[in-house]
PDB file of C-alpha atoms in Angstrom:
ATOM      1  CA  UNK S   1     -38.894   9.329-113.827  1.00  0.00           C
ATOM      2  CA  UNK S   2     -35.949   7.296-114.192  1.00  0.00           C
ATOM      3  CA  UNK S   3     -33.910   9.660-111.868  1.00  0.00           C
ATOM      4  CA  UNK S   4     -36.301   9.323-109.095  1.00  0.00           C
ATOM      5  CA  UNK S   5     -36.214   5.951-109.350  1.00  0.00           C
ATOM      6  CA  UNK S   6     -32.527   6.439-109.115  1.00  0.00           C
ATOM      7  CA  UNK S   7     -32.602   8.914-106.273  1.00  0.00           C
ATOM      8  CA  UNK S   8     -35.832   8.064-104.513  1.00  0.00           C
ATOM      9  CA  UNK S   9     -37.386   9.541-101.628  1.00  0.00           C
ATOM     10  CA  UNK S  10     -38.149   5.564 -99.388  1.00  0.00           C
ATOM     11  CA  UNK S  11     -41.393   6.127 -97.827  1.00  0.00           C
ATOM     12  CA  UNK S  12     -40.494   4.064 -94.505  1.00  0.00           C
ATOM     13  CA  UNK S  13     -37.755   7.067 -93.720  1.00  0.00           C
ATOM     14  CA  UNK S  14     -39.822   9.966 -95.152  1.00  0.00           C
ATOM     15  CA  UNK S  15     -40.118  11.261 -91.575  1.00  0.00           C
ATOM     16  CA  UNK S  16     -37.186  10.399 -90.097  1.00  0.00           C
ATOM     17  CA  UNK S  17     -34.892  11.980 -92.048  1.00  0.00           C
ATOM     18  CA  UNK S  18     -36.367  15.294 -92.376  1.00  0.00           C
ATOM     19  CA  UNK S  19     -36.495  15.222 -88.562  1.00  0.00           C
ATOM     20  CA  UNK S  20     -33.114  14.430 -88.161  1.00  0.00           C
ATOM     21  CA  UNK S  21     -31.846  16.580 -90.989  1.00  0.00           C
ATOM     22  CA  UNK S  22     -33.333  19.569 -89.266  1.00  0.00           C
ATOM     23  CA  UNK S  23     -32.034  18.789 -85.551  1.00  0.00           C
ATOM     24  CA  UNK S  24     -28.831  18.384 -86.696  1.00  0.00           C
ATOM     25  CA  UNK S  25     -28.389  21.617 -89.283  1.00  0.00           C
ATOM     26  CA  UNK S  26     -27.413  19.090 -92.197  1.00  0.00           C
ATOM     27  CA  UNK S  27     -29.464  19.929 -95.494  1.00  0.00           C
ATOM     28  CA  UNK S  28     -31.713  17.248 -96.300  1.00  0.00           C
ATOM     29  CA  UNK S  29     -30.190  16.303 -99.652  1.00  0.00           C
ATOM     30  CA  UNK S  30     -27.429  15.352 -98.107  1.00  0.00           C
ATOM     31  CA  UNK S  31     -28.938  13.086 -95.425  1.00  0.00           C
ATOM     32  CA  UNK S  32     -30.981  11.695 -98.294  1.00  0.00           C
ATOM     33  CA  UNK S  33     -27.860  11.149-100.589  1.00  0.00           C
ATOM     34  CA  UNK S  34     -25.801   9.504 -98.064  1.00  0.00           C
ATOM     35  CA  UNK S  35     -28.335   6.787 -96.676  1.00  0.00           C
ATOM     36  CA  UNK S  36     -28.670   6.235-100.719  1.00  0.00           C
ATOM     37  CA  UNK S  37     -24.860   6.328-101.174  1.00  0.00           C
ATOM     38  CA  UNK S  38     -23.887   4.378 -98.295  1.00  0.00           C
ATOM     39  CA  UNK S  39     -26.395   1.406 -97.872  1.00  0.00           C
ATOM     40  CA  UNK S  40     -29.334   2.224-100.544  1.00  0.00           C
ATOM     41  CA  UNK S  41     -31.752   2.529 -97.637  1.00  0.00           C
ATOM     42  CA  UNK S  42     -30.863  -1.272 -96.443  1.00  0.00           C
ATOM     43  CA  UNK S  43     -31.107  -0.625 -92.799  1.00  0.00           C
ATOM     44  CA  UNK S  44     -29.777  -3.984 -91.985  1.00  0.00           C
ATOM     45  CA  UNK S  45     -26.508  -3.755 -94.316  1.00  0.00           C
ATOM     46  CA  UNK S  46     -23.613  -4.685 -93.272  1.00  0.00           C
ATOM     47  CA  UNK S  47     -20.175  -4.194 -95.169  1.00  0.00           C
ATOM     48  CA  UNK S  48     -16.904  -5.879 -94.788  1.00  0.00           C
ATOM     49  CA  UNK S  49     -15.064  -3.656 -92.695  1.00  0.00           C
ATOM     50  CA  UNK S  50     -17.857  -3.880 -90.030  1.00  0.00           C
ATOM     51  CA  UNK S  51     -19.906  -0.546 -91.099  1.00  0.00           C
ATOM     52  CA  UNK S  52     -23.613  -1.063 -89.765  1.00  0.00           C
ATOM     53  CA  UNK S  53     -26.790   0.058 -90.787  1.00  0.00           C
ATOM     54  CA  UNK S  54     -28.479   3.123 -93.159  1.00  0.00           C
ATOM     55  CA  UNK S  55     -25.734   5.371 -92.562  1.00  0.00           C
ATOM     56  CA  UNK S  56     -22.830   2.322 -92.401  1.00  0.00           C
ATOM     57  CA  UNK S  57     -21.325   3.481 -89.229  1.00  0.00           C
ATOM     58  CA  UNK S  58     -18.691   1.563 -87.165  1.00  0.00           C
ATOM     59  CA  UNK S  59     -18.934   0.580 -83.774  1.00  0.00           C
ATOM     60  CA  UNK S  60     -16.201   2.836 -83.333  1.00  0.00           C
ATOM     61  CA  UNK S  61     -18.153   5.885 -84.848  1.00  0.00           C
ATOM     62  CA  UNK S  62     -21.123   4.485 -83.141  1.00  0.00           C
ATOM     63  CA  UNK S  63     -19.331   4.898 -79.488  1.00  0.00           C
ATOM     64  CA  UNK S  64     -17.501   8.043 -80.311  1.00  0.00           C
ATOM     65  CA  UNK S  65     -21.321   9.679 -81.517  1.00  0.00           C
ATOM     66  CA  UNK S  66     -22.786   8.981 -78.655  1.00  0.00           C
ATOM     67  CA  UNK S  67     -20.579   9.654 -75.685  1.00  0.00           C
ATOM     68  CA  UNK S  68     -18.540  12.579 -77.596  1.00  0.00           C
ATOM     69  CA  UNK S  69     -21.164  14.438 -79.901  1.00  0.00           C
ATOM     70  CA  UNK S  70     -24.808  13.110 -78.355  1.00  0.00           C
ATOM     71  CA  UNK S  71     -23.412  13.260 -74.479  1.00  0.00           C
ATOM     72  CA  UNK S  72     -25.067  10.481 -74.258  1.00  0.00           C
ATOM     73  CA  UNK S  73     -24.095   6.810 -72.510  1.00  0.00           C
ATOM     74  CA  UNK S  74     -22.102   4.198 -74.760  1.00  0.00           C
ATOM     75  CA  UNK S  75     -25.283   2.381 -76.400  1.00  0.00           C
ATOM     76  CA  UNK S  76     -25.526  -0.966 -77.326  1.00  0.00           C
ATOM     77  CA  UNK S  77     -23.964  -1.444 -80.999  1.00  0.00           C
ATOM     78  CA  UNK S  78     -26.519  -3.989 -82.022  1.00  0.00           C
ATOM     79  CA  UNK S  79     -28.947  -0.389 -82.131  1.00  0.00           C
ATOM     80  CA  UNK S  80     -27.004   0.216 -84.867  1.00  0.00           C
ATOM     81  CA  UNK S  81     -29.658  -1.740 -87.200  1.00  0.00           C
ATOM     82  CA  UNK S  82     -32.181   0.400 -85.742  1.00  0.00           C
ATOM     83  CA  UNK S  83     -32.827   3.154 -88.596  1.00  0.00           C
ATOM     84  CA  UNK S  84     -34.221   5.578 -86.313  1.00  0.00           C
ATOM     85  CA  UNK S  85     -31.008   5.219 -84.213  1.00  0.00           C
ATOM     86  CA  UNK S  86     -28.646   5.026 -86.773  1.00  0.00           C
ATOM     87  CA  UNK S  87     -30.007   8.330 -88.985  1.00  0.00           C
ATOM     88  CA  UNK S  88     -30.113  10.196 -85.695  1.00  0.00           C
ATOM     89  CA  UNK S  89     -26.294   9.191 -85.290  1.00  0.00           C
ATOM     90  CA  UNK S  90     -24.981   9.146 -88.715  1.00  0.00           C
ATOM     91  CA  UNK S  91     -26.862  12.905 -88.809  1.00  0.00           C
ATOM     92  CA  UNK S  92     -25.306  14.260 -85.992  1.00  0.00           C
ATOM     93  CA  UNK S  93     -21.737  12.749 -86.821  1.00  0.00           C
ATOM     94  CA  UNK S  94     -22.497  14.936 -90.459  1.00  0.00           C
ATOM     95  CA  UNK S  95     -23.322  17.865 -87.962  1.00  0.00           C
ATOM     96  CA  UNK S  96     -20.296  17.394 -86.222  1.00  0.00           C
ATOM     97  CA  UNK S  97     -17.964  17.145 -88.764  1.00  0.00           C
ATOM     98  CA  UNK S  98     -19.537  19.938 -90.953  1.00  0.00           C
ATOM     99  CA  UNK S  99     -18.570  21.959 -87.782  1.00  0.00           C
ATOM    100  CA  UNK S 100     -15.258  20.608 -87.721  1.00  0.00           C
ATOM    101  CA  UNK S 101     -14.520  21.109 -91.775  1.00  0.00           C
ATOM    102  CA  UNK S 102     -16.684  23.478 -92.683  1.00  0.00           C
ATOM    103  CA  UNK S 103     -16.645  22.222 -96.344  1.00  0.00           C
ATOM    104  CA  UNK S 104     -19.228  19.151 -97.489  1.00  0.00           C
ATOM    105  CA  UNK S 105     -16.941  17.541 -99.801  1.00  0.00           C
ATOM    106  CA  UNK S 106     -14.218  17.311 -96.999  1.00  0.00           C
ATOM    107  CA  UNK S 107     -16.937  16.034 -94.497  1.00  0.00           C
ATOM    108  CA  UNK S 108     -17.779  13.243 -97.195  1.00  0.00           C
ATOM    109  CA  UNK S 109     -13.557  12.401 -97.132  1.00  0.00           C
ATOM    110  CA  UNK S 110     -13.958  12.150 -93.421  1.00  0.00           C
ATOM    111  CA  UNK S 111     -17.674  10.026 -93.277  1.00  0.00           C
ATOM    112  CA  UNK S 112     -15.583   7.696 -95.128  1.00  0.00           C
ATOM    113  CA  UNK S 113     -12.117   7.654 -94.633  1.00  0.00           C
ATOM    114  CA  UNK S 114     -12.274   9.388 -90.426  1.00  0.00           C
ATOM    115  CA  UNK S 115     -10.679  11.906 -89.115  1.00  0.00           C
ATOM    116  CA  UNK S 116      -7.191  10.789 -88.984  1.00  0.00           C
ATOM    117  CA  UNK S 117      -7.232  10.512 -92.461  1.00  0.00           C
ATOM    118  CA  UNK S 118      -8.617  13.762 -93.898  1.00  0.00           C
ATOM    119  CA  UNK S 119      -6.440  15.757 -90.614  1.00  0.00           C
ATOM    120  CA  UNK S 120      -3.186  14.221 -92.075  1.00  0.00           C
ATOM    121  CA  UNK S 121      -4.042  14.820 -95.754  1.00  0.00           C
ATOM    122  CA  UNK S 122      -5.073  18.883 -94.550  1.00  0.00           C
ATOM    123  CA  UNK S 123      -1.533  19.091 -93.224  1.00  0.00           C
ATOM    124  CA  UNK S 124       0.139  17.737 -96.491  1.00  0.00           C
ATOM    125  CA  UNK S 125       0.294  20.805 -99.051  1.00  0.00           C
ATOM    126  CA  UNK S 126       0.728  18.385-101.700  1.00  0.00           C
ATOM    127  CA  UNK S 127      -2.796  17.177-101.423  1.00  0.00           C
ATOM    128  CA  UNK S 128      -3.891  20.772-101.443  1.00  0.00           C
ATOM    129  CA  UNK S 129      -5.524  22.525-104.532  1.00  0.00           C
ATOM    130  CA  UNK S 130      -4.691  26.489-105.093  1.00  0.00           C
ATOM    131  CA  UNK S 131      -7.907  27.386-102.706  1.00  0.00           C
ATOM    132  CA  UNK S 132      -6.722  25.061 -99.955  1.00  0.00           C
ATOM    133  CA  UNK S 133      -9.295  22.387-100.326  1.00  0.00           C
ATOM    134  CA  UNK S 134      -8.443  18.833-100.696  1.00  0.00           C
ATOM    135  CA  UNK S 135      -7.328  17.218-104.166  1.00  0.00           C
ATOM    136  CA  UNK S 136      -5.517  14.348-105.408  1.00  0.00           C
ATOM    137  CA  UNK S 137      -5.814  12.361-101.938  1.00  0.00           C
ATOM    138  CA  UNK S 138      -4.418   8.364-102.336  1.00  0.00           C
ATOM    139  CA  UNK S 139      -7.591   7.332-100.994  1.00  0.00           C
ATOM    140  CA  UNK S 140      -9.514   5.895-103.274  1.00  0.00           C
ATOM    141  CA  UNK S 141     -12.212   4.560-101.728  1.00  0.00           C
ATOM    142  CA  UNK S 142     -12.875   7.720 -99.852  1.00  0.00           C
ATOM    143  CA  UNK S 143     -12.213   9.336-103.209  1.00  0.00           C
ATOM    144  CA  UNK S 144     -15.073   7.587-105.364  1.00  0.00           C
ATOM    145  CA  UNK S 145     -17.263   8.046-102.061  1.00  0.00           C
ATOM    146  CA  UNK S 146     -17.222  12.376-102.150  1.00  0.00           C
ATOM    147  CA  UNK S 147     -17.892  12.073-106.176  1.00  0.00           C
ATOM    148  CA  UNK S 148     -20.927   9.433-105.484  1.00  0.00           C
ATOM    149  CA  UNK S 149     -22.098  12.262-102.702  1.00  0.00           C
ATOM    150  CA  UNK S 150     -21.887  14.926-104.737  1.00  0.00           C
ATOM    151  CA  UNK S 151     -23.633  13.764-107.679  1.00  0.00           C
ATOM    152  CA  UNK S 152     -26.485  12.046-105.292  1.00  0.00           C
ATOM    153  CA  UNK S 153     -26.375  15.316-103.318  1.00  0.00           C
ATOM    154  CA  UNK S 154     -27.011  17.192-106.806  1.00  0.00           C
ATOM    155  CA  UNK S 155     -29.605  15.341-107.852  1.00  0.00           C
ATOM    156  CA  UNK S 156     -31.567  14.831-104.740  1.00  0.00           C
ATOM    157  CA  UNK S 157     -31.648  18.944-104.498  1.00  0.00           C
ATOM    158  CA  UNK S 158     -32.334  19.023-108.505  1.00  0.00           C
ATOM    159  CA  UNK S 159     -35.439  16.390-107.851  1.00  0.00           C
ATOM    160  CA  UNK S 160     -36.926  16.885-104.791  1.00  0.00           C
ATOM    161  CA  UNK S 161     -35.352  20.641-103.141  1.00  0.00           C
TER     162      UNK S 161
END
């Protein structure tokens, strides 16, 4: 009981994010895990650097999702408070870069620390562990944010999947 109360499944995104989890391929403990991780289901959070929203995505992702991934037009940022808008987005961004990494705990560098970041860290062999896969990266932010996925991921798929 304590672990769901941990790891809960919010009723007022109980549709949403299966929907969005299945249009976009990404397993639904993950979608669960990072709303959780990233703004504990406060759809109108906010952090310091400017992240918006459940899935704490910057205007910057925000423009890049929709004109680059969705093939959409440039939306208004301020829809970034909408949940429904923001899941959809933050879910296809974990789409995208699943298709771009092909390894979740890589996509969880790049949700955090972008692209740039985890493409210049790929290139470095000294951030590389014996199978290739990032380790040891001076990131720490982006760091503690794969280990908080990973554990949320785990239990969400232990509790609920």
């Amino acid at each position: 009981a304590v672990e769901k109360h941990r790891y809960p499944l919010v009723q007022d995104y109980s549709e949403m994010i299966p929907e969005y989890a299945l249009a976009y391929g990404v397993p639904e403990p993950i979608l669960w895990a990072a709303v959780r991780t990233r703004s504990n289901f406060v759809s109108n959070a906010r952090s310091d650097t400017g992240k918006t929203g459940l899935m704490q995505l910057s205007e910057e992702d925000f423009s890049f999702i929709c004109t680059e991934i969705l093939r959409e037009e440039k939306q208004d940022p301020g829809l970034l408070y909408d949940p429904a808008t923001n899941l959809r987005c933050g879910a296809a961004y974990l789409s995208y870069l699943y298709q771009r990494y092909g390894v979740w705990d890589t996509v969880y560098l790049a949700f955090d620390a972008g692209t740039d970041a985890v493409d210049a860290w790929l290139a470095d062999p000294n951030y590389l562990n014996s199978v290739g896969r990032l380790s040891g990266i001076p990131d720490v932010s982006a760091s503690a944010f794969a280990k908080q996925m990973e554990k949320a991921v785990g239990s969400y798929t232990k509790l609920y999947f």
